[in-house]
Amino acid sequence: MVSGLDYNSLLQVLNSASSSVRGLDQQQAEAQLKSWEAEKGFHYLLQSIYIDTKLSLQIRWLAIICLKNGIERYWRPTRINAITKEEKLEIRKRLFNNLDESNNQLTIQNAHLISKITRLDFPVEWPTLFEDIIQILESSSSSSSLNNQILTIRLHNLMIITNQILKILATVRIGKAKLMMQTKAPLLFPHLVKFYNIFFNKWINNDFNITTMEIGYIFLKNIRRLIVDGYEYQNRDKYIQEFMELSLQHFQKLLLLHESNSLDLLEKYIKCYVKLYYNLVRDKTCSFILLSSSKNILLTLLSLLQQKASLIYNLEEEANDSDFWEKIAIKSFIIMKTITNYVFKESRTNIVKQKNDQIEIQQSIDLLKSNFFTLDLIENLINLITKWYLKLKPIDLENWNDNPEEWFNDEASLNWEFQIRKCSENYFQDLSIHFNEFISQFIMNKIENLNNENIDSITKDSILCIFQLSSNSISKKCNFNQLLIDYFIPQASIIGGDINSKLIKRRVCLIINEWLDVKIESNIRIEIYKFILNLLSDSNNDKVVKLTAIQTLKYLIDDWEFRKRDFQPFIDDIIKHMLILLDSLSTVETKIFILNTLSLLLERTNPLINEKILIDIVTVVPVLWQKTDNPNEMIIKNSLLRILKDLIISLNKNSSLIHDIVIPLIPICCDSKSDYYSLLCEDGLELWSSIMKTIDSNNMANSKLFDPELFEILVNCLINWTEILPLVLTIIRSYCLISVDIFNNELGLKIFVILKGYLKTMRDDSVFLTSSILEISIMQSSVNKEMFYINLLKSGLFEEMIEYLVRDTDSPYCEIKVSLPLLRLMIERPDLLITNMITSTIFNRLLRNLTKFAKNSFDPKVRKLYLLGLLSLYQGNFIQLESVVIIPSERINDINEVEYELEKISKDAGISTVLVLYFKKIVDLSLSFVEEIRESPSGDLKSYHKQTAYDDHDLLPYEPEHEDEEEQEQEQEYALEIKIPPTEERLRYTQLLRSFDPVRKVFFKDALRGIVASVYDKIGRVLPAEVIEELEHACS
């Protein structure tokens, strides 16, 4: 293989690499090219081969691709093996050498290459870029020479390159490039306009010569980019003012020409003019308005909307010009929308861009208010929109009839910027807000004349549409509740399947959707539920009507004012009809839509749904699951899993009725060896979590949920799904609430090892769940509890928690939560903490932070847990009095001095010293706590049952007996809507706290009295006399 790099060797390697036969020679050639990338001169030689037009296209193509990729990788001077400054200079000198290239694809690749260099080198390394382009243009400035075919090609290729340059410079947000482009733009602009004029006049007077039209068009594209991105204030430049006048003349001329000639290039010109106006209005609204031609441009666009309204309305999808005129109309409406909002909307985003030009902004607003937005114009505009653009087209009705599901999906999902009817609806809503007084009267007049027999059903639908779209503007001028009951629902309740009936039924549903934000009275909502049920049960109604009814139902259920008790009488029947409709659907989108609505309904109406109905829903799942193995329909399985999750929660302790269906789905979704793993694992974990939360304690003995295979899957999910770590931890917590024995094996040890690795980098929610898991496990009773502690210590998680707690922090939110399981361990097994403490200095830092957290904690149950845990350290024989070094208590905060003393003695002596040192502080905190609280003799207190920031909000004890009467009175309406029966897991947690939580079961004075009595003889002498007196009083 060739080893030395020169022109001939590179040419030989490129020839081998571009071979159409894939073989060893080609692979070696590719490897050689890769190795040459770092060599000096490689990219210059690639350019030399590309510009040699005598070589084959394949070799030149590969050369330009390699060069372009090399620029991307090695042009920046900071890159390893960067191209040298000298080589870059030589490459830049020849960038425009191939302007007579006849192959368009090679020209485009060269344009991309030059634009990449421009982005990196302009203006610092290549300040003459724009002058270079101008010089090439000037060399072709003779009008007669433009007949020369080669010169024409050169200009065409130059404009392709310039277009890419302007495009990439417009994207610059940091640096001088865009600013310098705006400095240079006035130099280039007159030249572009001159050539544009030459070619435009040439082709328009020469029978539409395609080549001439093409080059004129590419000049127009560059002018469009330069006007929008090359100037900050277009209205201040006289050449732009002149060109915009010229562009309008040409635009109007081409519109007339298009009536008799629909050449593609002619349409490209028209689109380019409209895009120029569109981009200028969107990016520089103020500058556009202050152009002398702006009003005439807007009037031309409005005239176009008027003239082409009938054509656009009657267009068929397969028609040649359907897409063209609809796109022009959409752009025109968006221009009008932007202008309207700029003038009448108080918050104008582009004011921020032009904050130093308040005078011009105000001038532009006043100009349009006085000279453009007249009442006549608004009236004509509204009539135009209502008469043509809001109406359903014949093609809409045809698609509705032929493909009802697809038509419904399109209506529900289409972006308003891509469909003319949606776009006009959006603009009409703006008009209804800005011209409230005028439009409200207009709408009410239209509504009053709806019963006119001369109005056809399509027109009636468009009139109802403007009422639908005007909820924000006319809500105060009409009684919607009364109108709905007296007119809309009766009109839509007429039995029949003809198009007139279907139109009004669909439209009334859409009106309800839009007017939900208006206060709809509860008794009216009940009438709406009846109306929806009638639509779903009537066999005359087609899929579009029924799907729209369900869409309305979804909005109603998801609304803040939804009351499930009002909806209860309709639940069963509506679900039955939803299931019937689901069975008849064929498209993925509509099936998912029904399933998601069902899921929402289950969530919002829990626990009111009849158990039989819930089981009926479950029976649908296996059938749909089997039908959706097609790759295009797999996503339906996600919705089915969510449905099952909501069904499990609704069934609660009776969820065991469907365990035979749901539990086998866990390995199918969550096992990494499953085909469904990547798609369904997250939803499978959600389902798993809901099963664990609702499983009845009496039905756990033979449950497959405790199979070892499932625990293996759970551990793998803990490793592989860190982005949803809280969900996996929730499942682990659910298991340990049932039995702590899940940690008494190798898998339990593995879980602890994984958590140890995560602890210091976890998000707060995961830290809280990890702490909760350990707290619950420590409170649990077990015949094999010792194994739990062995695994906790062996895994390193215990040591990691200590390290987590001894670090300095100004905001110990998570540290307090992590300390709670440690405190419970100290209460149950203080010896484990003492014997597994690495050094006495670590022990000192731990007690320092724990006492600080105890002092600063506002939650009484957390403070009590701190104090019980700290006092528990004094229960055993951990204080070796003979080896204690007495450190004065006033030096307790001087950590350096304390640690200096501790390092001089043994670990055991140091621990004894630390215990003695902190005894007074712990006693002081205990006495303050005794003064603040008034526990019952059992050790309980009402404030221990109140929710605080350190509680797990998704797992709270169920204790209605501890709720304040005032809280119960406040728990009306909204709170009752989200209130559901407690899950079995919540009841298990409540029972655990009642049985084993020392905060609720230990009378603190007794605990304090017992500890003080047991250690008083040893360390009582370190306490001041006044503290001893307080202790005696508190413990008496």
PDB file of C-alpha atoms in Angstrom, residues 918-928:
ATOM      1  CA  TYR A 918     -21.550  15.600  74.483  1.00  0.00           C
ATOM      2  CA  PHE A 919     -23.574  14.377  77.460  1.00  0.00           C
ATOM      3  CA  LYS A 920     -24.318  17.873  78.763  1.00  0.00           C
ATOM      4  CA  LYS A 921     -25.346  19.127  75.308  1.00  0.00           C
ATOM      5  CA  ILE A 922     -27.675  16.150  74.792  1.00  0.00           C
ATOM      6  CA  VAL A 923     -29.171  16.670  78.248  1.00  0.00           C
ATOM      7  CA  ASP A 924     -29.687  20.383  77.521  1.00  0.00           C
ATOM      8  CA  LEU A 925     -31.510  19.542  74.273  1.00  0.00           C
ATOM      9  CA  SER A 926     -33.596  16.946  76.121  1.00  0.00           C
ATOM     10  CA  LEU A 927     -34.596  19.397  78.844  1.00  0.00           C
ATOM     11  CA  SER A 928     -35.630  21.979  76.250  1.00  0.00           C
TER      12      SER A 928
END
